Amino acid sequence: MAIRTPEQYIASLKDNRVVYCQGERVKDVTRHPLLKITMDWMAMDFVLQNDSRFQDLVTVKSENGERFSFVFQPHKSVEDLLRLREVVKLWARVCFGKPSGAKFTGKDGLSAITVVAPRVDKKYGTNYAEHVENYRKYLQKTDATLALCMTDVKGDRSLRPSQQKAHKDYYVRIVEERESGIVVRGAKAHISMAPLANEIIVLPCRAMLEDDKDYAVCFGIQANAEGLTFISAEPEIKEPGNFFDYPLSASVYINDATLIFEDVFIPNERIFLKREWPYAGQIAHMFGNFHRLSAETYKAVELELLTGAATLIAEFNGIDKVAHVKEKLSWLIQYAEATEIMGRAACEHPVSEQDSDLVYPNPMYANIAKLFFAEHWHQATKYLQDIAGGIVATAPSAKDYFNPELQGMIEKYLGGREGVPTEHRLRLVKLIRDLTSSYEDVLTLHAEGSPAAQILSIYKLGDFDRYKSAARRAARIENGSEHPIFSQLPQFPPNLGV
Amino acid sequence: MAIRTPEQYIASLKDNRVVYCQGERVKDVTRHPLLKITMDWMAMDFVLQNDSRFQDLVTVKSENGERFSFVFQPHKSVEDLLRLREVVKLWARVCFGKPSGAKFTGKDGLSAITVVAPRVDKKYGTNYAEHVENYRKYLQKTDATLALCMTDVKGDRSLRPSQQKAHKDYYVRIVEERESGIVVRGAKAHISMAPLANEIIVLPCRAMLEDDKDYAVCFGIQANAEGLTFISAEPEIKEPGNFFDYPLSASVYINDATLIFEDVFIPNERIFLKREWPYAGQIAHMFGNFHRLSAETYKAVELELLTGAATLIAEFNGIDKVAHVKEKLSWLIQYAEATEIMGRAACEHPVSEQDSDLVYPNPMYANIAKLFFAEHWHQATKYLQDIAGGIVATAPSAKDYFNPELQGMIEKYLGGREGVPTEHRLRLVKLIRDLTSSYEDVLTLHAEGSPAAQILSIYKLGDFDRYKSAARRAARIENGSEHPIFSQLPQFPPNLGV
Amino acid sequence: MAIRTPEQYIASLKDNRVVYCQGERVKDVTRHPLLKITMDWMAMDFVLQNDSRFQDLVTVKSENGERFSFVFQPHKSVEDLLRLREVVKLWARVCFGKPSGAKFTGKDGLSAITVVAPRVDKKYGTNYAEHVENYRKYLQKTDATLALCMTDVKGDRSLRPSQQKAHKDYYVRIVEERESGIVVRGAKAHISMAPLANEIIVLPCRAMLEDDKDYAVCFGIQANAEGLTFISAEPEIKEPGNFFDYPLSASVYINDATLIFEDVFIPNERIFLKREWPYAGQIAHMFGNFHRLSAETYKAVELELLTGAATLIAEFNGIDKVAHVKEKLSWLIQYAEATEIMGRAACEHPVSEQDSDLVYPNPMYANIAKLFFAEHWHQATKYLQDIAGGIVATAPSAKDYFNPELQGMIEKYLGGREGVPTEHRLRLVKLIRDLTSSYEDVLTLHAEGSPAAQILSIYKLGDFDRYKSAARRAARIENGSEHPIFSQLPQFPPNLGV
Amino acid sequence: MAIRTPEQYIASLKDNRVVYCQGERVKDVTRHPLLKITMDWMAMDFVLQNDSRFQDLVTVKSENGERFSFVFQPHKSVEDLLRLREVVKLWARVCFGKPSGAKFTGKDGLSAITVVAPRVDKKYGTNYAEHVENYRKYLQKTDATLALCMTDVKGDRSLRPSQQKAHKDYYVRIVEERESGIVVRGAKAHISMAPLANEIIVLPCRAMLEDDKDYAVCFGIQANAEGLTFISAEPEIKEPGNFFDYPLSASVYINDATLIFEDVFIPNERIFLKREWPYAGQIAHMFGNFHRLSAETYKAVELELLTGAATLIAEFNGIDKVAHVKEKLSWLIQYAEATEIMGRAACEHPVSEQDSDLVYPNPMYANIAKLFFAEHWHQATKYLQDIAGGIVATAPSAKDYFNPELQGMIEKYLGGREGVPTEHRLRLVKLIRDLTSSYEDVLTLHAEGSPAAQILSIYKLGDFDRYKSAARRAARIENGSEHPIFSQLPQFPPNLGV
């Protein structure tokens, strides 16, 4: 089949999957007014794949001349990573800052197991790399939408998986092993777009110790697998179709669902890790490297939008020449552009996997970029809200604006600077509200890894030998263990005999 | 009548006022599912006035033995201001951090004109103070709910009222003067709880120059005055009555409405300023002094709640012993307690009005306290969201939780630390979402004055002579103009002849 | 003797104490060019005590009519604490932000043992309170300068006193017990002004466990005690007497010395704690309560000076009307005034010691105020340096300025706004350099307790029951354990039957 | 001559230049104990040029086979800029974070006029490009040390050069024009290493208007030119040669001197701008692009050192496993590495000069990187001082440590974790004091452009069309002026007819 049309994608969703939304079992996910928002958003991937202007960017041709999604291909060069970045930016620009989820998270899971599976095979003599490659071919051929399922529900965060007290299923685990495969049980949370995906890659979400080995499991699964239940996240959307009042939330419903695995069977060829516990953490971290890159890539696009919203509302309100407003706009620009710089640097300076032709994004840079935008997001929303004014909280609704009894009054009074249509100002104000919602805050902080995870990663990745050598040399502390950069430097101050 | 019952208050609202909500003209504001939320919230003032446990705090007895609301009395001492603070804290604690709006903003307008009217009279020989006192007696007697109407819609913020280009009505102004009163036109925005108020005090929102004198107008008005239209703010509430998913937003709808004055007549005795333009700014600033105090008073209560939410979710998630979580909780505590300290200090160190027995909150401290909590709010929400985790964005809805097909799964998997009911965790997570909404952000920044206003006020209130004298003395810069504190100090270092 | 003259104080220092400074044993501390700076600074206490304008503030009369220092009196009321604050502010204003050290830290040690000694006596039947009172009378009578010695040198900070590996003397400890007293060994660091003090109170610096009981020791000691060696801190001063280039550092040398106790004998009547290990931490914390108050008191004065320096240099440079400069000045004002507010609140809302007429500063507020100024200091210095410009780093020296060959050029070119003498600008620039030195930074962070200590104290002092009750009530989480403030509140939203 | 030896450089300084230091006219700058520090530091450039390990990096061969400094060559590619970066990093690593000043600032002036001179020639038919190329050849041939002289003393910062009131010489200006050249008068401040340079390029420091055209002047000058006086900055160094107590300040004395031009003659061939006022700002900005890159390049090296100092002192103190310390170290790592990323990005994504083979660093990225490290420096020093503890302010001096009477005590008591020599700890503590001095703060903020300049530059460089198009598209505001990136995007949400 190779690349699909949006219609083909939609048709593929009628497969009896078990999806709940707002307390109801959804018979046909393609007909549900809220889930349709997710579906339409995901369908944009197929729109772009079939659009001649973008096709050469987002797809590649296989040896047999069939096109398939570029993101299903292994990454082997800086150019591959930079192209990946361009793809994600296109997705994000099309969809108001939120990249179409068709393959967005899934691709990073696929990339992660592509790198790690050969490591496991090398150590244990398993053949997971082959499983991964077969799975990749299947994805390429079916042009599947691919979700990624990582974060376990976790129960008591102070305890490891095997230490949990209320029950042992807070992390997905192997409960039975059969000749043909395994049976898993547990639940995962925040699984973006999963209810509208075809395939789902399931990864462990943390490093494990030997006691936790039943939890060291990784596999691919179809959305209609028996025993799998999706509970949709409560939607942010107040009123589907109202793009005036809810320009973002009525356009994108990511649907970070909770997935319940009630004794789901996974056939052997779909398994990519099975109790090789030392590699659970490696998969999680490798996924992090790729997904943090994805995060900073789309975030740079979202910040472009946020900066634009701040600039426009400053103009609409007539305060764009006010000194503190210009400073805040300058801050927003550097925030957006620095996110761009640092995300791109993770591509431009990747790491080459040993004994392999694969590369992955620079982990230090990917973590720094993610932390950078997450740590400063609330500052950005504060600045945006500050410039926009109280109207973000108090504006009337579209229904008021379009009521002929009121429209004249609203036109007259809620305008800003002369020449700016009141409708434009109101639409912008609503965009700003959507952009600064609690949902956006939490997404920015926690999606693609919480700040605490990046802080720890950066600490672990620090080049301490280099740092300490620099300090010891300046302090004249000799301990005989200089970093090579410093050991070769000439004496300073010099002894010039003057 | 003196103090009313909630029922009397509700009955008083059936007065044919012109209120719109979500595009519809509301026939009976007491029967509207959304406006009822505002009404119930405001009614808590009357509940408390009639509750024997609180009556002595929130009411006083007049000479004739009738009780009336304490907040309708002029403030003459530190004790009065501290009691005012206790009243606002009670209101706020009852209503989850949002003080019942019955008289919340109005009282500060009344206090402001109480202080400023005699100043105007002294300068111009007017008798506004008498108008104010008569109005006060009327309010005491009718136990009216009293809104405050200040912020004009402003049009182009870079232009003063009389400079506006599209039209001249961006600030409420006098368009006609009659023997018996004046006619006003214009619109005001963010007028909290006004659609459910009995009375509204209308103030100028900024300092004016002589050209703007038609805009220097202040008066009291009834909610059903002819020519007055209320357009409700688009409500945050998604589903009235659903306190599980929307514990705050389904309980409190402040309804910061837009008010349109289409040639509204104001009788002379209700006028408190009429073209005495140098006093427009004084009223605005004096209102600011009182209302910033109100702000920091209820905010300390809201921050108590926010700190509690962070503490509980840390416990529920099992991370309350993690070092960075404890540091964040410590930060939240200092944020809440410092807001309390600084707000209280504005009462404990008030300013006495010259030639008067009135006092008003310390303007420097009131501004510092307001700025302090507004500037750090986004940091607080970041910490809260960080501790709470992604579930704030992705939790299922009450409908999911109460669906018997799902409840077992949700109970099992979305629990936290052993012993914590899953329902408690979900309820708390929803509270956190409500607490960190865009609405709350914008309210915190802009209600009671935007940060830029406080920054400017603090600058203007700075005791520069004292500061500069301190620096000149240390730098040995003698210019003959020492502040008295410094001019009397002995020489340092001393000349001890050793 | 009661209150002494500066000359009497100076004479008292010729007592053969063992003081080193810059590698040399100082024969006569009153004749050393650097130690003299410390001495003159401390002598200001005696200047003020004998100055009729200040005598009634800084001294009290005993029953027999003799005056003695107010700070040697126990504190029993809000008024006492507020007066203490005024005394410290006077000391600080006289000495450019650094309160004369004669009794500055010592008084807080005396206050701490005054509160805690009766607690120990009550538990153990000891008579330390009597020792303290006798010691107090001695101090009052001799008008001694009194240092406070708390911070042990600590060795490996990850280990408790008794766990130290290299040796056991990283914390001062009892090495021998005799009938007439004890012998102590160890070293303490950062002991401000100790080399020029008459008396020194030695406190434990942390909570102890039973294993550490030899380290639970508290006593008073004379500066010339046998076995006691003072090693002066390396002075910041570059050139004594050059007040042009070093207006602060040539005026105040706090001399935070290292004190070495080599088997020093302490007679019984000078002992205030001896192995009663559960009280070691109480003394340390109680000292913290008093000393954090002292910190925020003088810091408010120092910030007044810093704000003045920023204001003046903005004027001198001609940038005082620039928007971002005004915002930075506004920030500095709020920083100074909020420090004032919060410090004063710790006096206005003290804690009463149980079964006693003593009070001590509110620990929550004292910690918040200390943390507040310490956490924001670097922001303040950044703003000050930003406004002042590069000249802070690059200005010529006084020697250049006063060289007739150069003075004309410097006069002409290094002036600022017209009318500002170049000399004033240069003097101010030097003040700013002194104010923003590494020394000032470190003093602000670590003196009176490091930020980590305050963060922990605030966490421990948090009123969690109240916070959590507020959150549970709003989230409708009922667990039967409401805080009294919340348990009595009426239902909200109300059920009004409408 | 081509590349020189350190000795040749030193010999070249005996040229009767007029240098003052600490109020004295210096006869021979090579023999002055303080100026020698600057000289030795600058001489490291020649040490490296003659060191076979580094020669191929820091020098290039001319067509005739003679080597000359790489930095005197025009930059034409990403590779050139990245090599420039490597050179600066080497200089900085050798000299404890402060790149040897021999050509450090001068090279950026040379690069700036290399780009701008052809622009001027194109507009005015002048032949400045030829002057620049001849000057370059002279520099290459003589291997001169080259300072850069930009910042005028400015007088009243609120006035442009021609508006100054006290006199007209606050900015260097042309006071006379002769056939053979011009005569200039005025003064410039903060001219790093100039007293020890051979050549100095003098640039305008800001954009000019026509009234200011006498101030629009740019030229090269020799250090011993008649009428030129250097007044050294007051040195930070307390004691030359004491590398224990002053490891940085005794090693590097940048000597940001004030230069007085008293009617100095500039021959025509050394003039690069003469009254072409619209280009004054262009030169200043182009210098900024290059010099901000230089700044972030060496700063990344300095931050490596600072991070190392923090890591080591945490280890020495035994607190490297404490959670908040690890978080602070993680923050310092991201600060250092992000500075590296962003500086390098300015090289990797340069701008190509129109109609030219020259490139220059990306101005947006160069400004962002400079602002980033300057804005966060004080946070970094706070963290470093916090981890290091009060000993940074209170440690004894080297003289104490090396005094045999004291060394035993100091060894015993001022050690940290077992196994760490006390001497190491003390040396490190002194390094930390030097690293966090007021001088370092001010240098970080103001050298290479003050934060306000970067904030303004970033604002001006913002791609507002792109930002606003993104916001308008999401808000559904159609105004017919989409940015090309957005105008081609497909509709979203799509209309899939489901």
Short mmCIF file of N, CA, C and O in Angstrom, two decimals, chain C residues 4 24 57-58 92 95 110 113 124 137 154 163 167-168 190 224 229 231 234 337 414 427 482:
data_model
loop_
_atom_site.label_atom_id
_atom_site.label_comp_id
_atom_site.label_asym_id
_atom_site.label_seq_id
_atom_site.Cartn_x
_atom_site.Cartn_y
_atom_site.Cartn_z
N ARG C 4 31.01 52.31 78.86
CA ARG C 4 32.42 52.72 78.72
C ARG C 4 32.58 53.78 77.64
O ARG C 4 31.71 53.98 76.79
N GLU C 24 51.18 37.28 60.54
CA GLU C 24 52.03 37.76 61.62
C GLU C 24 51.30 37.79 62.95
O GLU C 24 50.13 38.18 63.01
N LEU C 57 18.20 55.66 73.57
CA LEU C 57 17.81 54.52 72.74
C LEU C 57 18.69 53.30 73.03
O LEU C 57 18.19 52.18 73.20
N VAL C 58 20.00 53.52 73.09
CA VAL C 58 20.92 52.37 73.11
C VAL C 58 21.27 51.90 74.51
O VAL C 58 21.90 50.85 74.66
N ALA C 92 23.76 50.34 62.10
CA ALA C 92 24.02 50.08 60.68
C ALA C 92 24.07 51.38 59.89
O ALA C 92 24.91 51.55 59.00
N CYS C 95 27.36 53.13 60.33
CA CYS C 95 28.54 52.45 59.77
C CYS C 95 28.31 51.94 58.36
O CYS C 95 28.79 50.86 58.00
N LEU C 110 23.51 35.78 73.59
CA LEU C 110 23.03 35.96 74.96
C LEU C 110 21.52 35.76 75.03
O LEU C 110 21.01 35.08 75.94
N ILE C 113 20.67 31.92 74.76
CA ILE C 113 20.86 31.11 75.97
C ILE C 113 19.93 31.56 77.09
O ILE C 113 19.56 30.77 77.95
N TYR C 124 16.82 18.90 83.22
CA TYR C 124 17.95 18.19 83.84
C TYR C 124 18.26 18.63 85.27
O TYR C 124 19.18 18.09 85.89
N LYS C 137 24.97 39.93 84.08
CA LYS C 137 25.29 41.04 84.99
C LYS C 137 26.74 41.47 84.81
O LYS C 137 27.06 42.66 84.83
N LYS C 154 33.99 22.00 60.73
CA LYS C 154 33.12 20.97 60.15
C LYS C 154 33.76 19.84 59.35
O LYS C 154 33.14 18.80 59.17
N GLN C 163 31.35 11.48 63.76
CA GLN C 163 31.66 10.57 62.65
C GLN C 163 32.88 10.98 61.84
O GLN C 163 33.31 10.25 60.95
N HIS C 167 40.11 13.46 62.04
CA HIS C 167 40.30 13.56 63.49
C HIS C 167 38.96 13.95 64.09
O HIS C 167 38.00 14.19 63.35
N LYS C 168 38.88 14.04 65.40
CA LYS C 168 37.59 14.26 66.05
C LYS C 168 37.37 15.71 66.48
O LYS C 168 36.44 16.00 67.24
N HIS C 190 34.64 31.87 60.78
CA HIS C 190 33.77 33.01 60.50
C HIS C 190 33.32 33.71 61.77
O HIS C 190 32.16 34.13 61.88
N ASN C 224 41.36 36.65 75.87
CA ASN C 224 42.77 36.33 76.14
C ASN C 224 42.94 35.02 76.90
O ASN C 224 43.95 34.79 77.55
N THR C 229 43.59 30.91 70.05
CA THR C 229 44.32 31.63 69.01
C THR C 229 43.33 32.15 67.97
O THR C 229 42.42 31.43 67.56
N ILE C 231 42.99 33.61 64.15
CA ILE C 231 43.62 33.85 62.85
C ILE C 231 42.67 34.74 62.05
O ILE C 231 41.57 34.32 61.68
N GLU C 234 41.59 36.96 55.85
CA GLU C 234 42.35 37.80 54.93
C GLU C 234 41.51 39.04 54.65
O GLU C 234 40.36 38.94 54.22
N GLU C 337 12.36 47.70 50.80
CA GLU C 337 11.21 47.92 51.69
C GLU C 337 10.58 46.60 52.13
O GLU C 337 10.09 46.48 53.25
N LEU C 414 35.70 62.16 32.56
CA LEU C 414 34.95 61.12 33.29
C LEU C 414 33.74 61.68 34.03
O LEU C 414 33.17 61.01 34.88
N ARG C 427 33.69 58.71 43.10
CA ARG C 427 33.51 58.19 44.47
C ARG C 427 32.34 57.20 44.52
O ARG C 427 32.40 56.17 45.18
N GLU C 482 -10.32 18.07 59.64
CA GLU C 482 -10.17 19.46 59.23
C GLU C 482 -9.50 20.31 60.31
O GLU C 482 -9.69 20.10 61.50
#
